[in-house]
């Protein structure tokens, strides 16, 4: 019963924020959103359907994907501070995107772009996993080292290539929804959806996996398979988002902590909440990015860092009993 | 029957287990003893399939362990490791219900009562004492429906009264199943066990 | 007959969103002849190295191209091609300057490094600092400063006439200037003080960027652009290339929803010309106004 209420609450908040995202902005609307449904002519309709709608959809998709990806990474690395960026997924996605743009194979925001990002993300994560000497600290250091190399290669490609749409390193580091078009939203949505479904499937294994790899094996689960499936799911969640909007820091890290406070530690039952909370957080962050210094717009990644980092510290201090660190 | 035939295992060029032969049958409660470093835990991990032997053969009811997949192994044997690393605030109840209902023991309620967990069911496991966590870990292994139970030091953090209760529980399980227990604190408990395997 | 149907259909569709523009007019250095005045004066210095941005072209316009022995990188017009450049990646090369035995060096606040300038000062060569120009109003000031250094004020007065005499009929065309460097993720809208505002004001069109934005440059936002709804978008030529041409430009959020975006009404001006604010600015103005009028309908 409690869960039904929580779903209802989250759905209403999400819809409310989505509506607000369509409603507010620099352009003052002369007609209400309801009157604009089905219309395509005029400044109001263009603003709402061509600019605000894809942007809000982008925030929902990216937020949900990052929230789920955060929960999945913390589960699979059994570490409350794990996030996709730590295991090379984000830097892999950036390199994958830049590689196809700089070679002239595809334009920014295209399908080839997204596919390459997913492929590189998965390859980087497997590479980190494969060459890391141990599963704990060594794993983290390997992830950071590989990420640094991938970012350096990306930076090199950016500086020697002058292809349109390659974007600067700062764009990739501080993500922004400002370049997101409705076309790109349509391109990334199905990939992220596949990632959601795979993540749902993996999350059923993560509760058992949380007891440790040997324990998982004793209880009948192949931990290697769990990990491989999780990395593939993560690549499908992170690749499309990063290739379209760049890195959005702290959402993946913060969301699972909020969700554990709300519904407890289970991965399986918490997964959809991670999607909800991620989408809500990103809609709020994007509203702030757009509205705070009108008509100037601030990169979304800056907002999430400014809000996310202190929030994370507070969460960890207030309720550290949700997670006990070993090792 | 679990059968080990000339099983040997090396760790970093050091011979841990040398040509070991042994069995575990259904209906017996067996004590596994040996000095520190004799390879007791290693032996359980070999039978559990997380370590692979360098030589010899391990079979379950005649079937080679290497041919049994992960899920099927869990139907044949259940393992309680020496320590389980609880890092999330799962409630004890959640942990006893990790496996789908059809793979849980019918005696779930008895097990929980015998392990004195009935009053702790709604507490987060990470707030429990070491001894309580050890009983939760044991519960996770015992509620898993299987033919054999391999328990590594299940009472190292228990007082003598709890140990007796646990052994009685194991004895009742061993009416039908095979139970193998590693223990240091079992010197005065020999009478409860059907036999003892000594590793040297 | 069958072939005509899609064409008519396309035409109908296109008229629905205003008449489309077929070509993107572009204003480049080759279309402009550097104005050169002749005042009959004799400058005080015979060998001039012009390091200040755009100063070489001003010296030439004042009628003293033959006195130039070294120039800055920004003076790009073909007339000055034979004069050596004395900077390496915007850094002054002392040795190269000295081999030209100058008696006057023109610098501005951007000339660096300071160590090189100090070395040149110690050799006793006359060094004059010239103010930079960021708008139309700065042009005569900058020209006068250079003319003053050379002692040829009459030439400066002659040169000023071009700019003062130019007048344009007022127009209601709404123009916005975008500064784009797609490869570096720089997407800016020109506002008040962008430099382009003074040009657009002079040629009689409305700069909706300057009307709405108080700072010289603001990050491009889709909504702000839609609100301004320009009829024509003014870009630098390489700026348009850097976002992938017209198709890349209209895929940036907000562009396609403006009147200019719908009709592909884009005008480009060469990067080194548009904001050079020197003697080439005056002849550029009518060309730019023409280009804007051509796509504005």
mmCIF file of N, CA and C in Angstrom, chain B residues 102-193:
data_model
loop_
_atom_site.group_PDB
_atom_site.id
_atom_site.type_symbol
_atom_site.label_atom_id
_atom_site.label_comp_id
_atom_site.label_asym_id
_atom_site.label_seq_id
_atom_site.Cartn_x
_atom_site.Cartn_y
_atom_site.Cartn_z
ATOM 1 N N UNK B 102 10.058 -21.490 -4.169
ATOM 2 C CA UNK B 102 10.151 -22.928 -4.468
ATOM 3 C C UNK B 102 11.536 -23.495 -4.184
ATOM 4 N N UNK B 103 12.518 -22.619 -3.958
ATOM 5 C CA UNK B 103 13.851 -23.132 -3.637
ATOM 6 C C UNK B 103 14.174 -22.975 -2.152
ATOM 7 N N UNK B 104 13.156 -22.568 -1.372
ATOM 8 C CA UNK B 104 13.377 -22.431 0.070
ATOM 9 C C UNK B 104 12.958 -23.705 0.792
ATOM 10 N N UNK B 105 13.607 -23.937 1.940
ATOM 11 C CA UNK B 105 13.288 -25.118 2.744
ATOM 12 C C UNK B 105 11.886 -25.003 3.337
ATOM 13 N N UNK B 106 11.191 -26.177 3.438
ATOM 14 C CA UNK B 106 9.865 -26.190 4.068
ATOM 15 C C UNK B 106 9.984 -25.831 5.549
ATOM 16 N N UNK B 107 11.177 -26.113 6.103
ATOM 17 C CA UNK B 107 11.361 -25.937 7.546
ATOM 18 C C UNK B 107 11.801 -24.530 7.906
ATOM 19 N N UNK B 108 11.582 -23.590 6.999
ATOM 20 C CA UNK B 108 12.060 -22.220 7.198
ATOM 21 C C UNK B 108 11.750 -21.672 8.598
ATOM 22 N N UNK B 109 10.485 -21.860 9.025
ATOM 23 C CA UNK B 109 10.083 -21.294 10.319
ATOM 24 C C UNK B 109 10.861 -21.937 11.472
ATOM 25 N N UNK B 110 11.036 -23.274 11.417
ATOM 26 C CA UNK B 110 11.814 -23.979 12.455
ATOM 27 C C UNK B 110 13.239 -23.471 12.513
ATOM 28 N N UNK B 111 13.804 -23.284 11.338
ATOM 29 C CA UNK B 111 15.204 -22.839 11.269
ATOM 30 C C UNK B 111 15.341 -21.471 11.925
ATOM 31 N N UNK B 112 14.409 -20.579 11.599
ATOM 32 C CA UNK B 112 14.471 -19.227 12.150
ATOM 33 C C UNK B 112 14.333 -19.237 13.670
ATOM 34 N N UNK B 113 13.432 -20.086 14.162
ATOM 35 C CA UNK B 113 13.250 -20.157 15.616
ATOM 36 C C UNK B 113 14.461 -20.771 16.294
ATOM 37 N N UNK B 114 14.979 -21.858 15.703
ATOM 38 C CA UNK B 114 16.136 -22.518 16.311
ATOM 39 C C UNK B 114 17.347 -21.589 16.339
ATOM 40 N N UNK B 115 17.429 -20.701 15.361
ATOM 41 C CA UNK B 115 18.570 -19.778 15.323
ATOM 42 C C UNK B 115 18.262 -18.484 16.083
ATOM 43 N N UNK B 116 17.128 -18.459 16.794
ATOM 44 C CA UNK B 116 16.713 -17.304 17.607
ATOM 45 C C UNK B 116 16.686 -16.011 16.789
ATOM 46 N N UNK B 117 16.169 -16.109 15.571
ATOM 47 C CA UNK B 117 16.104 -14.915 14.719
ATOM 48 C C UNK B 117 14.692 -14.334 14.656
ATOM 49 N N UNK B 118 13.707 -15.059 15.279
ATOM 50 C CA UNK B 118 12.314 -14.634 15.100
ATOM 51 C C UNK B 118 12.063 -13.215 15.587
ATOM 52 N N UNK B 119 12.818 -12.768 16.608
ATOM 53 C CA UNK B 119 12.600 -11.397 17.114
ATOM 54 C C UNK B 119 13.422 -10.364 16.326
ATOM 55 N N UNK B 120 14.315 -10.838 15.491
ATOM 56 C CA UNK B 120 15.207 -9.913 14.759
ATOM 57 C C UNK B 120 14.769 -9.707 13.311
ATOM 58 N N UNK B 121 13.683 -10.405 12.917
ATOM 59 C CA UNK B 121 13.320 -10.461 11.497
ATOM 60 C C UNK B 121 13.190 -9.085 10.834
ATOM 61 N N UNK B 122 12.759 -8.070 11.585
ATOM 62 C CA UNK B 122 12.509 -6.771 10.947
ATOM 63 C C UNK B 122 13.599 -5.746 11.227
ATOM 64 N N UNK B 123 14.736 -6.229 11.728
ATOM 65 C CA UNK B 123 15.861 -5.315 11.961
ATOM 66 C C UNK B 123 16.842 -5.367 10.790
ATOM 67 N N UNK B 124 17.493 -4.227 10.508
ATOM 68 C CA UNK B 124 18.523 -4.245 9.458
ATOM 69 C C UNK B 124 19.722 -5.058 9.916
ATOM 70 N N UNK B 125 20.194 -5.914 9.037
ATOM 71 C CA UNK B 125 21.235 -6.866 9.416
ATOM 72 C C UNK B 125 22.510 -6.156 9.870
ATOM 73 N N UNK B 126 22.790 -4.975 9.290
ATOM 74 C CA UNK B 126 24.058 -4.328 9.627
ATOM 75 C C UNK B 126 24.043 -3.714 11.030
ATOM 76 N N UNK B 127 22.849 -3.698 11.682
ATOM 77 C CA UNK B 127 22.816 -3.193 13.063
ATOM 78 C C UNK B 127 22.964 -4.310 14.085
ATOM 79 N N UNK B 128 23.036 -5.564 13.609
ATOM 80 C CA UNK B 128 23.095 -6.694 14.540
ATOM 81 C C UNK B 128 24.523 -6.919 15.031
ATOM 82 N N UNK B 129 24.630 -7.669 16.157
ATOM 83 C CA UNK B 129 25.950 -8.026 16.688
ATOM 84 C C UNK B 129 26.590 -9.080 15.781
ATOM 85 N N UNK B 130 27.862 -9.304 15.990
ATOM 86 C CA UNK B 130 28.592 -10.271 15.177
ATOM 87 C C UNK B 130 27.974 -11.670 15.274
ATOM 88 N N UNK B 131 27.627 -12.048 16.515
ATOM 89 C CA UNK B 131 27.031 -13.370 16.724
ATOM 90 C C UNK B 131 25.695 -13.494 16.013
ATOM 91 N N UNK B 132 24.890 -12.413 16.077
ATOM 92 C CA UNK B 132 23.586 -12.435 15.401
ATOM 93 C C UNK B 132 23.770 -12.503 13.887
ATOM 94 N N UNK B 133 24.741 -11.738 13.385
ATOM 95 C CA UNK B 133 25.001 -11.770 11.936
ATOM 96 C C UNK B 133 25.422 -13.161 11.494
ATOM 97 N N UNK B 134 26.209 -13.843 12.359
ATOM 98 C CA UNK B 134 26.640 -15.193 12.004
ATOM 99 C C UNK B 134 25.435 -16.138 11.905
ATOM 100 N N UNK B 135 24.451 -15.948 12.802
ATOM 101 C CA UNK B 135 23.259 -16.813 12.743
ATOM 102 C C UNK B 135 22.422 -16.479 11.499
ATOM 103 N N UNK B 136 22.417 -15.168 11.096
ATOM 104 C CA UNK B 136 21.705 -14.806 9.860
ATOM 105 C C UNK B 136 22.363 -15.494 8.670
ATOM 106 N N UNK B 137 23.707 -15.449 8.669
ATOM 107 C CA UNK B 137 24.452 -16.073 7.578
ATOM 108 C C UNK B 137 24.137 -17.567 7.494
ATOM 109 N N UNK B 138 24.075 -18.199 8.677
ATOM 110 C CA UNK B 138 23.758 -19.629 8.719
ATOM 111 C C UNK B 138 22.330 -19.876 8.217
ATOM 112 N N UNK B 139 21.428 -18.947 8.601
ATOM 113 C CA UNK B 139 20.036 -19.098 8.161
ATOM 114 C C UNK B 139 19.942 -19.045 6.642
ATOM 115 N N UNK B 140 20.703 -18.112 6.033
ATOM 116 C CA UNK B 140 20.669 -18.001 4.571
ATOM 117 C C UNK B 140 21.035 -19.345 3.943
ATOM 118 N N UNK B 141 22.062 -20.011 4.513
ATOM 119 C CA UNK B 141 22.499 -21.293 3.958
ATOM 120 C C UNK B 141 21.477 -22.397 4.222
ATOM 121 N N UNK B 142 20.893 -22.388 5.428
ATOM 122 C CA UNK B 142 20.024 -23.518 5.791
ATOM 123 C C UNK B 142 18.639 -23.439 5.143
ATOM 124 N N UNK B 143 18.155 -22.212 4.840
ATOM 125 C CA UNK B 143 16.834 -22.146 4.191
ATOM 126 C C UNK B 143 16.917 -22.499 2.706
ATOM 127 N N UNK B 144 18.142 -22.599 2.191
ATOM 128 C CA UNK B 144 18.298 -22.998 0.784
ATOM 129 C C UNK B 144 18.090 -24.511 0.680
ATOM 130 N N UNK B 145 17.058 -24.919 -0.020
ATOM 131 C CA UNK B 145 16.733 -26.341 -0.128
ATOM 132 C C UNK B 145 17.798 -27.060 -0.950
ATOM 133 N N UNK B 146 18.562 -27.993 -0.343
ATOM 134 C CA UNK B 146 19.534 -28.791 -1.098
ATOM 135 C C UNK B 146 19.757 -30.136 -0.442
ATOM 136 N N UNK B 147 20.653 -30.930 -1.051
ATOM 137 C CA UNK B 147 20.932 -32.276 -0.523
ATOM 138 C C UNK B 147 22.045 -32.250 0.513
ATOM 139 N N UNK B 148 22.987 -31.328 0.335
ATOM 140 C CA UNK B 148 24.137 -31.288 1.242
ATOM 141 C C UNK B 148 24.359 -29.875 1.753
ATOM 142 N N UNK B 149 24.789 -29.797 3.012
ATOM 143 C CA UNK B 149 25.059 -28.486 3.611
ATOM 144 C C UNK B 149 26.508 -28.443 4.070
ATOM 145 N N UNK B 150 27.247 -27.478 3.591
ATOM 146 C CA UNK B 150 28.663 -27.331 3.924
ATOM 147 C C UNK B 150 28.823 -26.054 4.744
ATOM 148 N N UNK B 151 29.160 -26.226 6.040
ATOM 149 C CA UNK B 151 29.127 -25.074 6.943
ATOM 150 C C UNK B 151 30.519 -24.816 7.506
ATOM 151 N N UNK B 152 31.045 -23.617 7.218
ATOM 152 C CA UNK B 152 32.417 -23.276 7.626
ATOM 153 C C UNK B 152 32.371 -22.450 8.909
ATOM 154 N N UNK B 153 32.774 -23.043 10.022
ATOM 155 C CA UNK B 153 32.797 -22.350 11.332
ATOM 156 C C UNK B 153 31.463 -21.689 11.658
ATOM 157 N N UNK B 154 30.374 -22.425 11.714
ATOM 158 C CA UNK B 154 29.072 -21.790 11.934
ATOM 159 C C UNK B 154 28.856 -21.339 13.371
ATOM 160 N N UNK B 155 29.674 -21.811 14.351
ATOM 161 C CA UNK B 155 29.417 -21.328 15.712
ATOM 162 C C UNK B 155 30.596 -20.638 16.379
ATOM 163 N N UNK B 156 31.514 -20.130 15.635
ATOM 164 C CA UNK B 156 32.693 -19.503 16.245
ATOM 165 C C UNK B 156 32.327 -18.306 17.127
ATOM 166 N N UNK B 157 31.220 -17.608 16.822
ATOM 167 C CA UNK B 157 30.878 -16.422 17.613
ATOM 168 C C UNK B 157 29.656 -16.667 18.502
ATOM 169 N N UNK B 158 29.320 -17.958 18.780
ATOM 170 C CA UNK B 158 28.109 -18.270 19.551
ATOM 171 C C UNK B 158 28.459 -18.716 20.974
ATOM 172 N N UNK B 159 27.520 -18.456 21.911
ATOM 173 C CA UNK B 159 27.729 -18.996 23.259
ATOM 174 C C UNK B 159 27.306 -20.462 23.284
ATOM 175 N N UNK B 160 27.655 -21.145 24.397
ATOM 176 C CA UNK B 160 27.489 -22.613 24.420
ATOM 177 C C UNK B 160 26.027 -23.021 24.257
ATOM 178 N N UNK B 161 25.087 -22.219 24.820
ATOM 179 C CA UNK B 161 23.666 -22.584 24.678
ATOM 180 C C UNK B 161 23.219 -22.530 23.226
ATOM 181 N N UNK B 162 23.643 -21.465 22.529
ATOM 182 C CA UNK B 162 23.279 -21.355 21.119
ATOM 183 C C UNK B 162 23.879 -22.494 20.321
ATOM 184 N N UNK B 163 25.136 -22.836 20.659
ATOM 185 C CA UNK B 163 25.799 -23.915 19.916
ATOM 186 C C UNK B 163 24.979 -25.199 20.012
ATOM 187 N N UNK B 164 24.515 -25.496 21.219
ATOM 188 C CA UNK B 164 23.715 -26.723 21.393
ATOM 189 C C UNK B 164 22.444 -26.663 20.540
ATOM 190 N N UNK B 165 21.771 -25.511 20.579
ATOM 191 C CA UNK B 165 20.539 -25.373 19.788
ATOM 192 C C UNK B 165 20.828 -25.565 18.304
ATOM 193 N N UNK B 166 21.946 -24.966 17.855
ATOM 194 C CA UNK B 166 22.270 -25.069 16.423
ATOM 195 C C UNK B 166 22.588 -26.518 16.063
ATOM 196 N N UNK B 167 23.386 -27.172 16.915
ATOM 197 C CA UNK B 167 23.754 -28.557 16.594
ATOM 198 C C UNK B 167 22.519 -29.448 16.543
ATOM 199 N N UNK B 168 21.586 -29.195 17.456
ATOM 200 C CA UNK B 168 20.353 -29.992 17.425
ATOM 201 C C UNK B 168 19.596 -29.772 16.112
ATOM 202 N N UNK B 169 19.595 -28.518 15.670
ATOM 203 C CA UNK B 169 18.958 -28.198 14.385
ATOM 204 C C UNK B 169 19.658 -28.945 13.242
ATOM 205 N N UNK B 170 21.000 -28.900 13.272
ATOM 206 C CA UNK B 170 21.760 -29.567 12.202
ATOM 207 C C UNK B 170 21.495 -31.064 12.226
ATOM 208 N N UNK B 171 21.417 -31.604 13.443
ATOM 209 C CA UNK B 171 21.166 -33.046 13.603
ATOM 210 C C UNK B 171 19.836 -33.416 12.941
ATOM 211 N N UNK B 172 18.824 -32.551 13.171
ATOM 212 C CA UNK B 172 17.517 -32.872 12.583
ATOM 213 C C UNK B 172 17.567 -32.761 11.064
ATOM 214 N N UNK B 173 18.336 -31.791 10.559
ATOM 215 C CA UNK B 173 18.477 -31.671 9.109
ATOM 216 C C UNK B 173 19.200 -32.893 8.556
ATOM 217 N N UNK B 174 20.200 -33.374 9.321
ATOM 218 C CA UNK B 174 21.004 -34.510 8.867
ATOM 219 C C UNK B 174 20.239 -35.825 8.895
ATOM 220 N N UNK B 175 18.976 -35.817 9.318
ATOM 221 C CA UNK B 175 18.164 -37.031 9.205
ATOM 222 C C UNK B 175 18.029 -37.459 7.754
ATOM 223 N N UNK B 176 17.885 -36.453 6.884
ATOM 224 C CA UNK B 176 17.730 -36.776 5.455
ATOM 225 C C UNK B 176 18.920 -36.319 4.632
ATOM 226 N N UNK B 177 19.521 -35.216 5.058
ATOM 227 C CA UNK B 177 20.568 -34.600 4.226
ATOM 228 C C UNK B 177 21.943 -34.928 4.776
ATOM 229 N N UNK B 178 22.971 -34.582 3.962
ATOM 230 C CA UNK B 178 24.332 -34.685 4.459
ATOM 231 C C UNK B 178 24.788 -33.323 4.936
ATOM 232 N N UNK B 179 25.392 -33.286 6.141
ATOM 233 C CA UNK B 179 25.846 -31.998 6.667
ATOM 234 C C UNK B 179 27.321 -32.092 7.048
ATOM 235 N N UNK B 180 28.132 -31.187 6.537
ATOM 236 C CA UNK B 180 29.567 -31.154 6.853
ATOM 237 C C UNK B 180 29.849 -29.861 7.601
ATOM 238 N N UNK B 181 30.483 -29.975 8.784
ATOM 239 C CA UNK B 181 30.706 -28.794 9.615
ATOM 240 C C UNK B 181 32.189 -28.651 9.925
ATOM 241 N N UNK B 182 32.748 -27.479 9.660
ATOM 242 C CA UNK B 182 34.102 -27.175 10.131
ATOM 243 C C UNK B 182 33.949 -26.477 11.469
ATOM 244 N N UNK B 183 34.663 -26.929 12.497
ATOM 245 C CA UNK B 183 34.587 -26.214 13.763
ATOM 246 C C UNK B 183 35.832 -26.405 14.601
ATOM 247 N N UNK B 184 36.207 -25.351 15.269
ATOM 248 C CA UNK B 184 37.298 -25.423 16.238
ATOM 249 C C UNK B 184 36.764 -25.692 17.627
ATOM 250 N N UNK B 185 35.535 -25.193 17.867
ATOM 251 C CA UNK B 185 35.007 -25.223 19.227
ATOM 252 C C UNK B 185 34.133 -26.452 19.476
ATOM 253 N N UNK B 186 34.466 -27.544 18.806
ATOM 254 C CA UNK B 186 33.580 -28.703 18.900
ATOM 255 C C UNK B 186 34.185 -29.867 19.685
ATOM 256 N N UNK B 187 35.267 -29.581 20.437
ATOM 257 C CA UNK B 187 35.945 -30.690 21.129
ATOM 258 C C UNK B 187 34.984 -31.512 21.992
ATOM 259 N N UNK B 188 34.130 -30.779 22.752
ATOM 260 C CA UNK B 188 33.228 -31.521 23.656
ATOM 261 C C UNK B 188 31.900 -31.856 22.990
ATOM 262 N N UNK B 189 31.858 -31.716 21.662
ATOM 263 C CA UNK B 189 30.594 -31.960 20.970
ATOM 264 C C UNK B 189 30.666 -33.187 20.071
ATOM 265 N N UNK B 190 31.783 -33.885 20.132
ATOM 266 C CA UNK B 190 31.998 -35.038 19.259
ATOM 267 C C UNK B 190 30.821 -35.996 19.236
ATOM 268 N N UNK B 191 30.202 -36.152 20.399
ATOM 269 C CA UNK B 191 29.137 -37.146 20.508
ATOM 270 C C UNK B 191 27.972 -36.851 19.568
ATOM 271 N N UNK B 192 27.778 -35.570 19.211
ATOM 272 C CA UNK B 192 26.662 -35.236 18.311
ATOM 273 C C UNK B 192 26.928 -35.640 16.865
ATOM 274 N N UNK B 193 28.212 -35.756 16.506
ATOM 275 C CA UNK B 193 28.541 -36.013 15.103
ATOM 276 C C UNK B 193 28.620 -37.496 14.808
#
